[in-house]
CSV table of C-alpha atoms in Angstrom, one decimal:
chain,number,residue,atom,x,y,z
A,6,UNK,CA,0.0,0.0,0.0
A,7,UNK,CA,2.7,2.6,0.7
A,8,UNK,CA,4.2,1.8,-2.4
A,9,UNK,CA,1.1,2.2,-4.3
A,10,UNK,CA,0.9,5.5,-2.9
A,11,UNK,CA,4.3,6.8,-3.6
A,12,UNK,CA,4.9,5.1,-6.7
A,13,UNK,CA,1.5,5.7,-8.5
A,14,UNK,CA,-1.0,8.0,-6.7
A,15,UNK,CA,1.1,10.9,-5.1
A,16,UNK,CA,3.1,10.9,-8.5
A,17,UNK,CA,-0.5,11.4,-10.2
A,18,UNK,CA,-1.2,14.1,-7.7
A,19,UNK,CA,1.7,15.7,-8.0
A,20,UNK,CA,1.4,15.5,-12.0
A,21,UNK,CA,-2.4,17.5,-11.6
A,22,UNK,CA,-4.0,14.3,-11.7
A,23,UNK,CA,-7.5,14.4,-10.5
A,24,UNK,CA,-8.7,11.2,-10.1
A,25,UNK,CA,-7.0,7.9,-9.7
A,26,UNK,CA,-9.1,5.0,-10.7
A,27,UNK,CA,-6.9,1.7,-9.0
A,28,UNK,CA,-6.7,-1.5,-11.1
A,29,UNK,CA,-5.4,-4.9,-10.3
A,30,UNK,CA,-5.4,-8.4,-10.9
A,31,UNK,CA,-4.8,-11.4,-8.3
A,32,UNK,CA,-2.5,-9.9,-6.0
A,33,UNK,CA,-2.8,-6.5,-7.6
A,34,UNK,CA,-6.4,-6.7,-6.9
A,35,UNK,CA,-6.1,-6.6,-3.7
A,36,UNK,CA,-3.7,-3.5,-3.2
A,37,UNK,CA,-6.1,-1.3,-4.9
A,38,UNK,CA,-8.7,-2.7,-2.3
A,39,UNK,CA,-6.4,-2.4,0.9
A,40,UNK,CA,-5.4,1.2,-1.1
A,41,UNK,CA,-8.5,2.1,-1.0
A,42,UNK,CA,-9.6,0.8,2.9
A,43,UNK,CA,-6.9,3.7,4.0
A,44,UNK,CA,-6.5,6.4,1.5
A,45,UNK,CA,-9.9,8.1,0.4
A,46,UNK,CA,-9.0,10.1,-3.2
A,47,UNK,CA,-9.3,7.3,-4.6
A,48,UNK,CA,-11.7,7.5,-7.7
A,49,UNK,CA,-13.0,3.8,-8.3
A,50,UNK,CA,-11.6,0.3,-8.3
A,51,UNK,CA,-11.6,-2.2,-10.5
A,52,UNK,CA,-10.6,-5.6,-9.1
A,53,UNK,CA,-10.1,-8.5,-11.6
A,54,UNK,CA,-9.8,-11.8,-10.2
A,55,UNK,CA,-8.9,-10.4,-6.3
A,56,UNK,CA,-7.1,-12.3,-3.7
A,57,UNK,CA,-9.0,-11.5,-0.8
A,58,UNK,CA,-8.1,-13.5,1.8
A,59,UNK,CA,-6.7,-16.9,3.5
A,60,UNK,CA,-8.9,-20.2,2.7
A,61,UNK,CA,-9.5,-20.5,7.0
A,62,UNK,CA,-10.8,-16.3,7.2
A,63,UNK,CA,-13.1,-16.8,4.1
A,64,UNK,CA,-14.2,-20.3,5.7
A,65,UNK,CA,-15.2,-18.0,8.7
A,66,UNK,CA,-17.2,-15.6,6.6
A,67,UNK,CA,-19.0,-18.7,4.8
A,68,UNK,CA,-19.3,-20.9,8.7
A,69,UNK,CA,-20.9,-17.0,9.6
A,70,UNK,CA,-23.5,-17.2,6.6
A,71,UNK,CA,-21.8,-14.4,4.6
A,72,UNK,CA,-20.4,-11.0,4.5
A,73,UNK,CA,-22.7,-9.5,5.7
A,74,UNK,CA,-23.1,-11.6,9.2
A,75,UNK,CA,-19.2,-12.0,9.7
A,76,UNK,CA,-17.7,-10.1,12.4
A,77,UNK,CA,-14.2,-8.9,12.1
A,78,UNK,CA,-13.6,-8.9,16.0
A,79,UNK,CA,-14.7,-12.1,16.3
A,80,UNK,CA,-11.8,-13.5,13.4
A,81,UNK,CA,-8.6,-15.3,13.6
A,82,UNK,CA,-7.4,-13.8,10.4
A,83,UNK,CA,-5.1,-11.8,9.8
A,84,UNK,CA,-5.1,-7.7,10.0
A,85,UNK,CA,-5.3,-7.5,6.7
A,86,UNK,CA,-7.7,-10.1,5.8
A,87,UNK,CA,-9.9,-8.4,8.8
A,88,UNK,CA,-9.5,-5.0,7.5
A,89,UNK,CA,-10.6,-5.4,4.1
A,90,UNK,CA,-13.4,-7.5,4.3
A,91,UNK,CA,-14.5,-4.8,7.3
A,92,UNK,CA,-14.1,-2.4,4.5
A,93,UNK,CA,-16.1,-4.7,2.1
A,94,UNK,CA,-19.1,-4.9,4.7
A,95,UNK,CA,-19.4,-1.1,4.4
A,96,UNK,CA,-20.4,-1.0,1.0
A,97,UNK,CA,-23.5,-2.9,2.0
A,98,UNK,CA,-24.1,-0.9,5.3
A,99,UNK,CA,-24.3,2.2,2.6
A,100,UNK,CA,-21.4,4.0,3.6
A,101,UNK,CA,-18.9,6.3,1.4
A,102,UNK,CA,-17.1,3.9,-0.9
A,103,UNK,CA,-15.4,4.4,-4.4
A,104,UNK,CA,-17.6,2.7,-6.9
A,105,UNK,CA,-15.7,-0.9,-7.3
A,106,UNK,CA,-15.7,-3.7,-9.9
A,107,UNK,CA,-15.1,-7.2,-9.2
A,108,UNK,CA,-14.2,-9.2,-12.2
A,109,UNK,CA,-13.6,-12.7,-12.7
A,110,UNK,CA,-13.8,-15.9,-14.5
A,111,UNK,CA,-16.3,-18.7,-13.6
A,112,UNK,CA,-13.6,-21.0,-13.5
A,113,UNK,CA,-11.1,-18.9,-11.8
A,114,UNK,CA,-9.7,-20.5,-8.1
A,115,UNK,CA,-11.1,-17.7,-6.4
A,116,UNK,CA,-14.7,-17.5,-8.2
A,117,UNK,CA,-16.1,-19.6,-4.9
A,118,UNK,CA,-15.0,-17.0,-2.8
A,119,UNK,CA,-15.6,-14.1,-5.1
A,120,UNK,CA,-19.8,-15.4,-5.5
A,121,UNK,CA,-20.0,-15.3,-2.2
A,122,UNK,CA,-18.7,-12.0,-0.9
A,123,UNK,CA,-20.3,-10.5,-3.9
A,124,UNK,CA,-23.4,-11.7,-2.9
A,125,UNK,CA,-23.2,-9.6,0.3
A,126,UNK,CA,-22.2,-6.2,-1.8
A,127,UNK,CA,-25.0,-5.4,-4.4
A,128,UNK,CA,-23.3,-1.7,-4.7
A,129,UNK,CA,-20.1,-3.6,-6.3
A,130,UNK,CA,-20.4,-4.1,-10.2
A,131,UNK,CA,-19.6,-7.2,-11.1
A,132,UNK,CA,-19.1,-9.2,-14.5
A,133,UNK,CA,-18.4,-13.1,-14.3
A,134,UNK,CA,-17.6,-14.8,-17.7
A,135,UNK,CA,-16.4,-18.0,-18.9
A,136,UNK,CA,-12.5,-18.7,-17.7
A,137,UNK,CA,-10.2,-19.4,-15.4
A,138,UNK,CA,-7.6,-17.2,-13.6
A,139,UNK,CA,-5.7,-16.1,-16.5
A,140,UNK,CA,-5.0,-13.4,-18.8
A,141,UNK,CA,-6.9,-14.0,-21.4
A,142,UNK,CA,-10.0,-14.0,-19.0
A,143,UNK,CA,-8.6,-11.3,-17.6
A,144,UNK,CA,-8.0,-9.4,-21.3
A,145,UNK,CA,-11.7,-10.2,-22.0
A,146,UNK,CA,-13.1,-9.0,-18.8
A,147,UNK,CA,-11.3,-5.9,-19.6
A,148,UNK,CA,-12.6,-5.1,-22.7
A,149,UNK,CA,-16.0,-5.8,-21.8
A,150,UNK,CA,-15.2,-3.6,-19.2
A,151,UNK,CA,-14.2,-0.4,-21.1
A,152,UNK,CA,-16.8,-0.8,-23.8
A,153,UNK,CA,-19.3,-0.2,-21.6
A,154,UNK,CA,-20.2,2.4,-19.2
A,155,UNK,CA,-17.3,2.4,-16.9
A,156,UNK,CA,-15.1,2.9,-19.5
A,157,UNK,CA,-17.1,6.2,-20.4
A,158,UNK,CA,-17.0,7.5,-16.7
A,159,UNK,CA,-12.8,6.9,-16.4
A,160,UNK,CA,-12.6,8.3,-20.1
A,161,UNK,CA,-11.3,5.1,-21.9
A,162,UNK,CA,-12.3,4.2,-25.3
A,163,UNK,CA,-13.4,1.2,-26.4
């Protein structure tokens, strides 16, 4: 997260830019999340494939019936882990997030994990298509991505 910040947002800022819009795969995924949970300026997020946690937290939020029942003071996971999915919660209590994407193949490892936290966040976009956790999913989700209407409001072209 702190090199996110100094390598890619406070560069932007100090360039004039106005709005950061974080994007990551996997791994990258979830440093625009965790980016996100403790720097506000951050425009949107779009998440492709995410790693969000260790197989024995997210057993803990599925053993709690979801997101949206889970309770991070009651968890063994890690800081982290705890952190973010408090942060997650928040978008389905209604309070201020960055609008957020969550993209992903059906057949990615994660997609288990993914359904199921999305469930709990109807004010996260998501599109699920056919593959696995790869780039040419990952390409395709991307595309699909842009052409529509989030690519409009972070000024891509399709």
């Amino acid at each position: 997260v702190a090199r996110l910040h100094a390598d890619v947002v406070a560069e932007g800022l100090a360039r004039g830019v106005e709005a950061t819009w974080l994007v990551g795969i996997s791994l990258g995924g979830l440093a625009a999340m965790l980016y996100a949970e403790r720097h506000a300026q951050v425009a949107g997020i779009v998440a492709l494939a995410p790693y969000v946690g260790t197989r024995d937290t997210l057993a803990e939020v599925r053993a709690a019936g979801g997101l949206a029942n889970w309770r991070a003071d009651a968890s063994r996971g890690l800081d982290w882990e705890r952190r973010l999915l408090a942060w997650l919660q928040g978008f389905a209590r209604g309070e201020p997030r960055p609008p957020m994407w969550l993209c992903y193949g059906r057949d990615d490892r994660f997609a288990d994990s993914l359904d199921m936290l999305a469930a709990d966040l109807p004010r996260v976009g998501r599109i699920v298509r056919d593959g696995g956790h790869a780039w040419d999913t990952w390409t395709r989700l991307w595309d699909e991505l842009l052409a529509g209407a989030v690519g409009a409001r972070i000024g891509a072209r399709a």
